[in-house]
Coordinates of C-alpha atoms in Angstrom, one line a residue:
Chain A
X1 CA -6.0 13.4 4.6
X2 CA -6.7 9.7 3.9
X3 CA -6.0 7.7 1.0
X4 CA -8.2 8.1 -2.0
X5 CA -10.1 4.8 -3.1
X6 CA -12.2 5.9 -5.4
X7 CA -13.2 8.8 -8.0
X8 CA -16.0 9.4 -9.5
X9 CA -18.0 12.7 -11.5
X10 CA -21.8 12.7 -11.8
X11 CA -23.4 12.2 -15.4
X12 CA -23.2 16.2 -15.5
X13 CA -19.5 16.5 -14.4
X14 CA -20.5 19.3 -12.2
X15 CA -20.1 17.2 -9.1
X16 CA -16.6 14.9 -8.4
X17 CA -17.4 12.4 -5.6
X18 CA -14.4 10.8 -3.8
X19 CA -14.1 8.1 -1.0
X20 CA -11.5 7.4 0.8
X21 CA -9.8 5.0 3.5
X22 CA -11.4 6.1 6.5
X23 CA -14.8 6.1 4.9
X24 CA -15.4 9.8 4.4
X25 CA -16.8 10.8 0.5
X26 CA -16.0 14.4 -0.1
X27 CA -17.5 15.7 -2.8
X28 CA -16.4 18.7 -5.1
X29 CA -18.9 20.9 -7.3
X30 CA -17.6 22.4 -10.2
X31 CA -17.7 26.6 -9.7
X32 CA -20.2 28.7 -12.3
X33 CA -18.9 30.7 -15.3
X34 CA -18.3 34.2 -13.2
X35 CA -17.5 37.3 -15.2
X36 CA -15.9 39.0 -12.4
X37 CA -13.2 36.4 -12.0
X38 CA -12.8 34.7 -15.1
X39 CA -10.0 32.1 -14.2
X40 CA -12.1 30.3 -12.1
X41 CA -14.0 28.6 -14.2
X42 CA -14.2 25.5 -14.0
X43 CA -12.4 25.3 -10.2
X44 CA -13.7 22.0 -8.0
X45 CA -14.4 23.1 -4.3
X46 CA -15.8 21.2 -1.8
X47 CA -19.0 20.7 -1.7
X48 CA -19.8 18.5 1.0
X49 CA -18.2 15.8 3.2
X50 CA -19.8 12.7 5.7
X51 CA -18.9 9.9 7.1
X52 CA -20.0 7.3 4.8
X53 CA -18.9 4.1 6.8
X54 CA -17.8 2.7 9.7
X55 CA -15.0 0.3 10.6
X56 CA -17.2 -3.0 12.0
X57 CA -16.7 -6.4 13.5
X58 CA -17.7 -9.4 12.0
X59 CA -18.3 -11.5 14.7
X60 CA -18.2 -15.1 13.1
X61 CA -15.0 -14.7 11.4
X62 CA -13.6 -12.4 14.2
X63 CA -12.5 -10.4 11.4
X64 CA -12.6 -6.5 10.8
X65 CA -14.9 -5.0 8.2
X66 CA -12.7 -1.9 6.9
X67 CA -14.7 1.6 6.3
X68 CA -12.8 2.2 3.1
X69 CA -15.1 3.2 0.5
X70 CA -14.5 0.7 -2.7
X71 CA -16.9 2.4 -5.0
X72 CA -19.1 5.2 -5.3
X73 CA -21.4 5.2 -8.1
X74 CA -24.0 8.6 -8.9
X75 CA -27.5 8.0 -9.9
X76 CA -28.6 10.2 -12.5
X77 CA -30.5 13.8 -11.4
X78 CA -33.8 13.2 -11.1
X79 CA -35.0 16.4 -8.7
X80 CA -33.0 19.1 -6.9
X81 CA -31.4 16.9 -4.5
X82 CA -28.1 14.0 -5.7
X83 CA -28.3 10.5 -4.7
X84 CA -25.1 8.4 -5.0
X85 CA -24.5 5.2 -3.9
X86 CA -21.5 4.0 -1.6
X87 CA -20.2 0.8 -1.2
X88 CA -17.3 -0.8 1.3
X89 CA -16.3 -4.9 1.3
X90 CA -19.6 -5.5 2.7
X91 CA -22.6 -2.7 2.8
X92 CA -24.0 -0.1 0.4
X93 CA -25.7 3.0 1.2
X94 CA -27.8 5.3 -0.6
X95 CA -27.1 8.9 0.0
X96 CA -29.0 11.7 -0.5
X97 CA -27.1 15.1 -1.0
X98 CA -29.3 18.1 -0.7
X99 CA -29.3 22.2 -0.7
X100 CA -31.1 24.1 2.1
X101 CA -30.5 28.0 1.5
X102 CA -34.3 28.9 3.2
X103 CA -34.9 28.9 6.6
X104 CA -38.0 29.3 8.5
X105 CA -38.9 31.9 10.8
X106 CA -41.8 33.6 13.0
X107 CA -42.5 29.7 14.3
X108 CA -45.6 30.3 16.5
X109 CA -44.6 27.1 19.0
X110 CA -40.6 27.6 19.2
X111 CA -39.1 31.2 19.4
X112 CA -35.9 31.7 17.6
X113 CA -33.4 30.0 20.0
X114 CA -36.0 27.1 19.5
X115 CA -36.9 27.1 22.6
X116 CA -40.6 25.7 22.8
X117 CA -42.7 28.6 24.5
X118 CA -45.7 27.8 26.4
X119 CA -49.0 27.9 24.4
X120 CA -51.0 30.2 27.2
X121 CA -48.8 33.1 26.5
X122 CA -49.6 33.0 23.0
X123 CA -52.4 35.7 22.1
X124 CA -51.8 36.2 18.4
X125 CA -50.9 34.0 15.6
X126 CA -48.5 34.7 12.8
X127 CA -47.4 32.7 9.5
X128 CA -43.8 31.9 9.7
X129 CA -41.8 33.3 6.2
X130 CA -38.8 32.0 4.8
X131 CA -35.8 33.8 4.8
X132 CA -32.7 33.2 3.3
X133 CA -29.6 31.5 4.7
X134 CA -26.3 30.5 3.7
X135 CA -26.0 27.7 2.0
X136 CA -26.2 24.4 3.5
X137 CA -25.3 21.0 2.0
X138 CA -26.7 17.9 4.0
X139 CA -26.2 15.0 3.1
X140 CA -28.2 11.9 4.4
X141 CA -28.5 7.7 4.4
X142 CA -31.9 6.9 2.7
X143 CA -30.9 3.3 2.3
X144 CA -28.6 0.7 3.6
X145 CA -28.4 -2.5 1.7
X146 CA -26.5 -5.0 3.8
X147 CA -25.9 -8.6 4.6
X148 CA -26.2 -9.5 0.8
X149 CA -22.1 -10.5 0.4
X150 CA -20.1 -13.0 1.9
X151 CA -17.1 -11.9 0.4
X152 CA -15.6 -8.6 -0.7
X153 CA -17.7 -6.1 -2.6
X154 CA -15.7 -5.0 -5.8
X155 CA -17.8 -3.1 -7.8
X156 CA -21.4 -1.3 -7.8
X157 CA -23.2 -0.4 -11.1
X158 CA -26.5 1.4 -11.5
X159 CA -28.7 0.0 -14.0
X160 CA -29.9 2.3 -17.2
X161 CA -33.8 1.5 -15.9
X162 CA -32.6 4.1 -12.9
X163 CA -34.5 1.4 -10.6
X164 CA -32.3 -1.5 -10.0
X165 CA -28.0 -2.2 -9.9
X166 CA -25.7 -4.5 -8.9
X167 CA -23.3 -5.7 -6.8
X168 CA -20.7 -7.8 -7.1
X169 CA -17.9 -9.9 -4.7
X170 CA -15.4 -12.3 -5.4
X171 CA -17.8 -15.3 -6.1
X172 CA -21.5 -13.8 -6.4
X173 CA -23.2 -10.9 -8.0
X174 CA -26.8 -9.8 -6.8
X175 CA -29.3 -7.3 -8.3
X176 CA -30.8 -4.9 -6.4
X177 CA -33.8 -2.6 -6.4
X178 CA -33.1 0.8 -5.2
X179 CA -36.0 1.0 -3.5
X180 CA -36.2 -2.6 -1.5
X181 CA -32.6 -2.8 0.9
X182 CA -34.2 -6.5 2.7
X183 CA -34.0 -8.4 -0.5
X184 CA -31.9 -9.1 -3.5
X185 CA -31.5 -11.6 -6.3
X186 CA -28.4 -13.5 -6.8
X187 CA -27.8 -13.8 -10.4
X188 CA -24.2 -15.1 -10.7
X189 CA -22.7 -17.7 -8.4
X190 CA -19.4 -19.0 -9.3
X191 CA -19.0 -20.2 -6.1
X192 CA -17.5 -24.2 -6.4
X193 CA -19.2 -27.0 -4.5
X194 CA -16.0 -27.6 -3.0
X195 CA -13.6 -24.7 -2.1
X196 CA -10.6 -26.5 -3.4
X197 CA -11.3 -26.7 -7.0
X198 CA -11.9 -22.8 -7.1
X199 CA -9.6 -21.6 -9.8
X200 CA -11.1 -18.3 -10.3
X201 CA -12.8 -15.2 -8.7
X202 CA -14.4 -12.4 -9.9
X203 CA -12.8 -9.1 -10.0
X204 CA -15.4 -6.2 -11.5
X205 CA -18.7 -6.2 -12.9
X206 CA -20.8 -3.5 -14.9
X207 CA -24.4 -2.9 -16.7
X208 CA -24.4 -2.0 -20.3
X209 CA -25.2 1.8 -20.7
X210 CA -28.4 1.0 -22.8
X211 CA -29.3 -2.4 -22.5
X212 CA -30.9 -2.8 -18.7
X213 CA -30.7 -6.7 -19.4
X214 CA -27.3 -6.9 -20.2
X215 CA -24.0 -6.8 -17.7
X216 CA -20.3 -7.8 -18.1
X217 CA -18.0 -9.4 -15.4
X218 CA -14.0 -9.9 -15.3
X219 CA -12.1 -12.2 -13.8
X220 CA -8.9 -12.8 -12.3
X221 CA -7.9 -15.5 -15.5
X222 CA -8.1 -12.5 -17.7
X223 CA -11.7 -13.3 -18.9
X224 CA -14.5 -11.2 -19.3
X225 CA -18.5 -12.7 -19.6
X226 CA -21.4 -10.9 -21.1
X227 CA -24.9 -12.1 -19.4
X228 CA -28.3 -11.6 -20.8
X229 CA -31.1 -11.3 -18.1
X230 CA -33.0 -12.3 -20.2
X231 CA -32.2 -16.2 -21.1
X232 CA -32.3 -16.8 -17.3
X233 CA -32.5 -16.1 -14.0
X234 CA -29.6 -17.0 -12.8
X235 CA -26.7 -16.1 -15.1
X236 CA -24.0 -18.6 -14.5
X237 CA -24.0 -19.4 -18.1
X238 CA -22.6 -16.5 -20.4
X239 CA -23.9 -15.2 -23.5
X240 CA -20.5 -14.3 -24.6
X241 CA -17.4 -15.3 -23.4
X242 CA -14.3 -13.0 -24.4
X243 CA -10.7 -14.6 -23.7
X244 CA -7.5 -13.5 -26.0
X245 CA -6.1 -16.4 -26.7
X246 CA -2.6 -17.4 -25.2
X247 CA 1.0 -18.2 -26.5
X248 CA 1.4 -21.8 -24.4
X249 CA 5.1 -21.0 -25.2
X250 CA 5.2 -17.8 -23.6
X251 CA 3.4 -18.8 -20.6
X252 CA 5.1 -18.4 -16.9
X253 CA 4.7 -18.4 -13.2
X254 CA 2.8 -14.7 -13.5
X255 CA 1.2 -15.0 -16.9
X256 CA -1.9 -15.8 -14.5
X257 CA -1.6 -13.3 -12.4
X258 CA -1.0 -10.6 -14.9
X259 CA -3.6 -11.0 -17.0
X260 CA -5.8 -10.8 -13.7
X261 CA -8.2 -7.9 -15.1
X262 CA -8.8 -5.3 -12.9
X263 CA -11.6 -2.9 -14.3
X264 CA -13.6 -3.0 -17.0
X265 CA -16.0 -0.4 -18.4
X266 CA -18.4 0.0 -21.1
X267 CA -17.8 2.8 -23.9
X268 CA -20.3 5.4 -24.0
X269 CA -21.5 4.6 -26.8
X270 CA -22.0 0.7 -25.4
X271 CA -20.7 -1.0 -28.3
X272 CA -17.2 -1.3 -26.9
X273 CA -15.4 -2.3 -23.4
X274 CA -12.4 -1.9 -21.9
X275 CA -10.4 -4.4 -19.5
X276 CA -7.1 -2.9 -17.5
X277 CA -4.8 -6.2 -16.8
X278 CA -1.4 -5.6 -15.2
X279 CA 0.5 -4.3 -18.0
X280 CA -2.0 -3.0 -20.7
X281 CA -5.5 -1.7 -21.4
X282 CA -7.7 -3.6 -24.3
X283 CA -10.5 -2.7 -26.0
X284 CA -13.2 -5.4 -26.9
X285 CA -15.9 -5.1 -29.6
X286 CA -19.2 -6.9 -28.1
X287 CA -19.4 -8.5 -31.2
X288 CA -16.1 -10.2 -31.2
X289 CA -15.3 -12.8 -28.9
X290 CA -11.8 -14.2 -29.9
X291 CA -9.6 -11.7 -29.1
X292 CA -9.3 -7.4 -28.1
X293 CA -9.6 -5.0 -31.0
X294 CA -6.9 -2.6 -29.8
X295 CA -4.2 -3.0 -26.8
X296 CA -2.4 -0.7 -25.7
X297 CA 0.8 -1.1 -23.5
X298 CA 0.9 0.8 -20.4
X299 CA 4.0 0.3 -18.8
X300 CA 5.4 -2.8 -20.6
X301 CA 9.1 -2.2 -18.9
X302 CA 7.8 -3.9 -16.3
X303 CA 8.0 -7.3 -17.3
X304 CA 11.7 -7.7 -16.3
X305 CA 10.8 -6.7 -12.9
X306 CA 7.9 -9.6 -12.4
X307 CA 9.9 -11.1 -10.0
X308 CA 10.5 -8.2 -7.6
X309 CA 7.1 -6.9 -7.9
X310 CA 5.5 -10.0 -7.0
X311 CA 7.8 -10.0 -4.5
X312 CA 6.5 -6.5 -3.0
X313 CA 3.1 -7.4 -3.8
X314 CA 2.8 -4.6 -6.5
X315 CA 2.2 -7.3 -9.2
X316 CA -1.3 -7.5 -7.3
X317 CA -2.2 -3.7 -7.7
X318 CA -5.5 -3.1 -9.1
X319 CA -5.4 -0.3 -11.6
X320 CA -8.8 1.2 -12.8
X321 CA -9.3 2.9 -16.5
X322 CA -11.9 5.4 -18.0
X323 CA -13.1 6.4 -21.3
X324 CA -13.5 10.3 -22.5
X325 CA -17.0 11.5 -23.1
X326 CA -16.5 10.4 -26.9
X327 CA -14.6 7.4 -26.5
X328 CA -12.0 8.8 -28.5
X329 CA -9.5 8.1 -25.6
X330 CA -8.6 6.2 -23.0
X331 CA -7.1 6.5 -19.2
X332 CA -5.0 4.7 -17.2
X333 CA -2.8 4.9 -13.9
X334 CA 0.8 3.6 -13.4
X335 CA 3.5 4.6 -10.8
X336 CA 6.1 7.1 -9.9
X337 CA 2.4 9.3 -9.8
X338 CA 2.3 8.8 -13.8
X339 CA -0.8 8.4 -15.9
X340 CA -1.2 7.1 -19.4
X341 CA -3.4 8.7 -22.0
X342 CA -3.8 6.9 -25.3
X343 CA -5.5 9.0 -28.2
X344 CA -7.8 5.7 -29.9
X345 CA -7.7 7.7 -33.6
X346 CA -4.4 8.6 -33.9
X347 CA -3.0 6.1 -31.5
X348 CA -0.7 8.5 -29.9
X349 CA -0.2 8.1 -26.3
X350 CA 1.3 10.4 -23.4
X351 CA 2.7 9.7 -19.8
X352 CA 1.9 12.2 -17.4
X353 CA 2.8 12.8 -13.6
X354 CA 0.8 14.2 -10.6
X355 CA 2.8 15.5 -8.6
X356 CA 3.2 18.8 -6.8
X357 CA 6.7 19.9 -8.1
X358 CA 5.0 19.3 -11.6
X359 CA 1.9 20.9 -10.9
X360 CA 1.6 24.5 -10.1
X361 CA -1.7 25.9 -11.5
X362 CA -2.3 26.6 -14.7
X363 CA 0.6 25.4 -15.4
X364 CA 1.1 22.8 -18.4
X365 CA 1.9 19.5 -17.7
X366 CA 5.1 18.1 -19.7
X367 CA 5.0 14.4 -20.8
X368 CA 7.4 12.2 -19.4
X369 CA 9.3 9.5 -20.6
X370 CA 10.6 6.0 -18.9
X371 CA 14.2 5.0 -20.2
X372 CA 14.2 1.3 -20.8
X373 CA 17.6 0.9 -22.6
X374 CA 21.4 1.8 -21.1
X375 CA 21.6 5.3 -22.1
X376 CA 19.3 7.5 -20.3
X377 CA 18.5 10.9 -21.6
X378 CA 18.1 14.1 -19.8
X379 CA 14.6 14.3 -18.7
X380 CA 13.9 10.4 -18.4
X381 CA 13.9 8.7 -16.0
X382 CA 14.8 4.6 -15.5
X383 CA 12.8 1.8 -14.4
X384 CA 14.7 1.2 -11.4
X385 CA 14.2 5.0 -9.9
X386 CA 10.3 4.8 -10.1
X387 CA 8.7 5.4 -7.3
X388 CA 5.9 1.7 -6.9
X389 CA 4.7 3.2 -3.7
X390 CA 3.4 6.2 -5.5
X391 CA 0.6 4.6 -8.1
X392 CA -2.0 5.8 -9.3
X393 CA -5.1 3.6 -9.2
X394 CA -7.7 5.4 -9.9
X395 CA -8.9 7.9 -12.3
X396 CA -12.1 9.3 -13.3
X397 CA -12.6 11.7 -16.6
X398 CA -15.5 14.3 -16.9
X399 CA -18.5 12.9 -19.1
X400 CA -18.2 15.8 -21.7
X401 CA -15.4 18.2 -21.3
X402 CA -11.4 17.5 -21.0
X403 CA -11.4 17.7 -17.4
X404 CA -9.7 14.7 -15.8
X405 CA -9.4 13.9 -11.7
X406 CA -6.5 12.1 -10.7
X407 CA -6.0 10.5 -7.2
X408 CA -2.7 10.2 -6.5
X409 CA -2.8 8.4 -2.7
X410 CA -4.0 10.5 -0.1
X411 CA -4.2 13.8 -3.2
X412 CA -6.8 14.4 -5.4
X413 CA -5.4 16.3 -8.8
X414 CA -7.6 18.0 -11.5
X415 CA -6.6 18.6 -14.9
X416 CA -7.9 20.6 -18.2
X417 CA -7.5 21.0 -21.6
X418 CA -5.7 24.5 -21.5
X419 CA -8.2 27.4 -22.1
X420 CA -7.4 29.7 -25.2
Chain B
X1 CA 19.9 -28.7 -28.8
X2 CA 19.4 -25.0 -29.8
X3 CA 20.1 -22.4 -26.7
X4 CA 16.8 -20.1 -26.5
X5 CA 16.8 -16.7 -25.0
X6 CA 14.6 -16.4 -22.4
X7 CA 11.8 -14.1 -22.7
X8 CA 11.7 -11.2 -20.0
X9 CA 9.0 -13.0 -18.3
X10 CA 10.7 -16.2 -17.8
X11 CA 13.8 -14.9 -16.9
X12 CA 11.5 -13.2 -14.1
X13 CA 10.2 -16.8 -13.5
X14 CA 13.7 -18.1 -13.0
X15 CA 14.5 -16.1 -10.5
X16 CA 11.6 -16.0 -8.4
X17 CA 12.1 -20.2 -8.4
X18 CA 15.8 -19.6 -7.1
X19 CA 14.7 -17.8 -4.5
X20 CA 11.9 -19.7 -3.5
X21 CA 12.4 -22.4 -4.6
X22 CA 9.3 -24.2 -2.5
X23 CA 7.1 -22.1 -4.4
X24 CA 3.6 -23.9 -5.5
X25 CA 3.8 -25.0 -9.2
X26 CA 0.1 -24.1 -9.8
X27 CA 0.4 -20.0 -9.7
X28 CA -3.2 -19.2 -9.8
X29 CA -4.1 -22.3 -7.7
X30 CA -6.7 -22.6 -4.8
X31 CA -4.1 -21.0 -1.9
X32 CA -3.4 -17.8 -3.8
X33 CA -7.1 -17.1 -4.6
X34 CA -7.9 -18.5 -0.5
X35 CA -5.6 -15.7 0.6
X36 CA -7.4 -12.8 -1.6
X37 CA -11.0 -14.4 -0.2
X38 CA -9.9 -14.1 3.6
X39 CA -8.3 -10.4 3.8
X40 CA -8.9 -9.0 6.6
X41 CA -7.2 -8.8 9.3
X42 CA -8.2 -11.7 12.0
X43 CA -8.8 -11.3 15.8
X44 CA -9.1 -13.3 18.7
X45 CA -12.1 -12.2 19.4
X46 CA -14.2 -9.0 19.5
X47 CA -12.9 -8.0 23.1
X48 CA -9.9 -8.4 21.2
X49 CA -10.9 -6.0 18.4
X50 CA -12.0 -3.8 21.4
X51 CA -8.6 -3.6 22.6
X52 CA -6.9 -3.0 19.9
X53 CA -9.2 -0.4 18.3
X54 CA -9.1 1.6 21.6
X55 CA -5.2 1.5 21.8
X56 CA -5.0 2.7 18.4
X57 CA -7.6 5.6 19.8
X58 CA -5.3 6.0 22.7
X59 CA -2.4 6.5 20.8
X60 CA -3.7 9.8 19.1
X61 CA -4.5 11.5 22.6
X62 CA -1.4 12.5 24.3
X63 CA -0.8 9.7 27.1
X64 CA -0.8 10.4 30.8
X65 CA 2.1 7.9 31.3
X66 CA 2.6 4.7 29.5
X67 CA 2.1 1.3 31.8
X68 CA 4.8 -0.7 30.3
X69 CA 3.1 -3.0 32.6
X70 CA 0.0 -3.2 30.8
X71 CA -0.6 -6.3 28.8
X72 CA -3.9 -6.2 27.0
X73 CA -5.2 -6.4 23.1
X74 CA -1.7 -7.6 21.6
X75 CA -1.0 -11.1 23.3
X76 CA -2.0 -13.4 25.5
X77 CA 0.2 -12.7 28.7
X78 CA 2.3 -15.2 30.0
X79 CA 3.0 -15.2 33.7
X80 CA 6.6 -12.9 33.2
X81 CA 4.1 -9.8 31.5
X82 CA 2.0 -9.3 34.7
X83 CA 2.8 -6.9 37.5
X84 CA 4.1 -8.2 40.7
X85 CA 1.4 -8.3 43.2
X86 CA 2.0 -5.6 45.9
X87 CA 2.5 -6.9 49.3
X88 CA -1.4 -6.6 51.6
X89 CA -0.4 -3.9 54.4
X90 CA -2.4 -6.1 56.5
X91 CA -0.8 -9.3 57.0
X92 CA -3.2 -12.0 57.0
X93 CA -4.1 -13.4 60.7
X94 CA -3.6 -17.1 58.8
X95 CA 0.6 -16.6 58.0
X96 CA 2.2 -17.2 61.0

């Protein structure tokens, strides 16, 4: 098994899409209510698995194109079959996951081993019927849209028209049209005349939930921009422009590099949006610019350690976060396989682990603590024991119901509220 | 002159500087974001992509016999890497 890169569930929550290193997307479907065994409802099996991408060679650079699977975004249902979109540093394709449970038989050309028999020793006709067969789950490319990004694809988003979405890379994002894969419209460029003065990339974009004209982008200086598609075509200047503003006196070698935002997602309900920096998770009203409306400390212990997690690169990890289906609360990853939880009403929070010594089904998860002072009690554990190669990046929770997935490296976990 | 406690993240700074001490003033500056631009790992060229990506594949299969004199897809061989050429069992009607 490869490691997990992304997580995603469908605007049902019956299907859980992940990708993964080596460019496979395996994708779970939740099991029906069944009377004759009741504890498996709500189970994820697998569904269906493909090959997504490829490793390729860019040949001007002389530089490999990994297969890892950055994103996956899910279009919404519109017929029997699921379309999802997959994206790795340079191309994304348009899949199309579909059930076949008929088959045909009684073919008049082909006999059953399909073997085509020759039309003179035909002397009747028959209609072919359909017949039932075990299930099937195919799953197909419909569209590759490639060639658009010079640099490293971070982030896909469908639009709420269900016709266009975006993509965005370090310096550029373009609009797309799901149906058009030989053109697209560049509608941010922060790319600087001269190379030199660049001071900052981008590092996630998203489209409002409701507003089809509106999107958000982050950036590595801890900034995020709201653009209107509507004031231009080309968005390079913001319609908002959200910063918190800085303590000069507090600032330090990493102050940059921590505030380096990493995701950012819309509420549901599209008047708020989260950003997940190094060490916390804020919350942003749309309609206030100056500074977050709640932030929430992840793993603030950290920050005596800067020096040795710059030093193993961790400092650079790019954690995502995710709202509940009421935007009541919040999601994050951390590491030693913990994940934060932060309730937004009662601002209580809990630390979690995935992990398979803490996980035996149906079993209920105990919250964990990280000792920060001398004295370390029973069941904590220090900062210097955690585990940084075991983090947990990415999470995804379902769009209605308390079911949360959880990609701890190369495992995918599945949590639920307990059932009465 | 007042002696300040540092904060966490400045102590953090003062030790990364004694360590590296060459370490660019400018954090965020143009050669950390250069170095998140270009990742990726570079290759020669794509025969030398070719040769790396099918030793990789040859590693998985169980090997008939490793050639520690096989030099291809890692480096550039120098003269000392190649095999000795084996003597011609015909001696050529020009030496001697």
């Amino acid at each position: 098994a490869d490691i997990i890169s992304t997580v995603e569930f469908n605007y049902s929550g019956d299907l859980l899409a992940t990708g993964d290193k080596g460019g496979r997307v395996v994708i779970f479907q939740r099991e029906q209510e069944n009377k004759s065994r009741p504890h498996s409802r709500g189970e994820y099996n697998v569904y269906s698995t493909f090959q997504s991408h490829e490793a390729e060679f860019d040949y001007l650079k002389s530089l490999e194109i990994e297969e890892k699977i950055n994103k996956i975004r899910w279009l919404p249902q519109q017929n029997a079959a699921h379309f999802l979109l997959s994206t790795n540093d340079k191309t994304i394709k348009l899949w199309k996951i579909s059930e076949r449970d008929k088959r045909a038989e009684g073919y008049n050309l082909k006999d059953e081993d399909g073997r085509l028999r020759d039309p003179f020793t035909i002397t009747a006709l028959r209609v072919p019927i359909l017949k039932p067969m075990d299930l099937m789950v195919e799953a197909s490319p419909r569209r590759i849209f490639a060639n658009a990004h010079t640099y490293h694809i971070n982030s896909i988003s469908v639009n709420s028209d269900h016709e266009t979405y975006l993509s965005a890379d370090d310096l550029r994002i373009n609009l797309w049209h799901l149906e058009i894969t030989d053109r697209s419209f560049n509608i941010v460029d922060i790319k600087p005349a001269n190379m030199e003065e660049l001071t900052e990339v981008i590092t996630a974009a998203e489209f409002h939930p409701h507003h089809c004209n509106v999107f958000v982008y982050s950036s590595s200086k801890g900034t995020i921009r709201l653009c209107d598609m509507r004031s231009s075509a080309l968005c390079d200047r913001h319609s908002k422009f959200f910063e918190e503003p800085e303590d000069p006196s507090s600032r330090s070698f990493f102050s940059e590099i921590i505030s380096s935002i990493s995701d950012v997602k819309f509420s549901h309900s599209g008047r708020y949006m989260m950003t997940r920096d190094y060490l916390s998770v804020k919350v942003w009203d749309l309609n206030m610019e100056n500074r977050p409306v709640e932030t929430y400390q992840v793993h603030e212990y950290l920050r005596s350690k800067l020096c040795s997690l710059y030093e193993n690169d961790c400092i650079f990890d790019k954690f995502e976060c995710c709202w509940n289906g009421s935007d009541s609360a919040i999601m994050t990853g951390s590491y030693n396989n913990f994940f934060r939880m932060f309730d937004r009403n009662t601002r209580r929070d809990i630390t979690l682990e995935a992990s398979r010594e803490s996980s035996k089904p149906r079993a209920i998860l105990k919250p964990r603590k990280v000792c920060t002072g001398g004295k370390r009690k029973k069941d904590e554990i220090s900062v210097d024991s955690l585990d940084f190669n075991k983090k947990i990046l990415h999470t995804a929770w379902h769009p209605m119901e308390n079911i949360i997935a959880v990609a701890a490296t190369n495992n995918l976990y599945i949590f639920q509220d307990k059932i009465n | 002159q007042e002696k300040e406690t540092l904060s966490p993240e400045r102590a953090e700074e003062a030790k990364l500087k004694a360590k590296y001490p060459t370490l660019a003033q400018k954090p965020g500056g143009s050669d950390f974001l250069m170095k998140r631009l270009q990742k990726g790992q570079k290759y020669f060229d794509s025969g030398d992509y070719n040769m790396a990506e099918a030793k990789m594949k040859n590693k998985q299969l169980p090997s008939a016999g490793p050639d520690k004199n096989l030099v291809t897809g890692d480096h550039i061989p120098t003269p000392q890497d190649l095999p000795q050429r084996k003597p011609s069992l015909l001696t050529s009607k020009l030496a001697g």
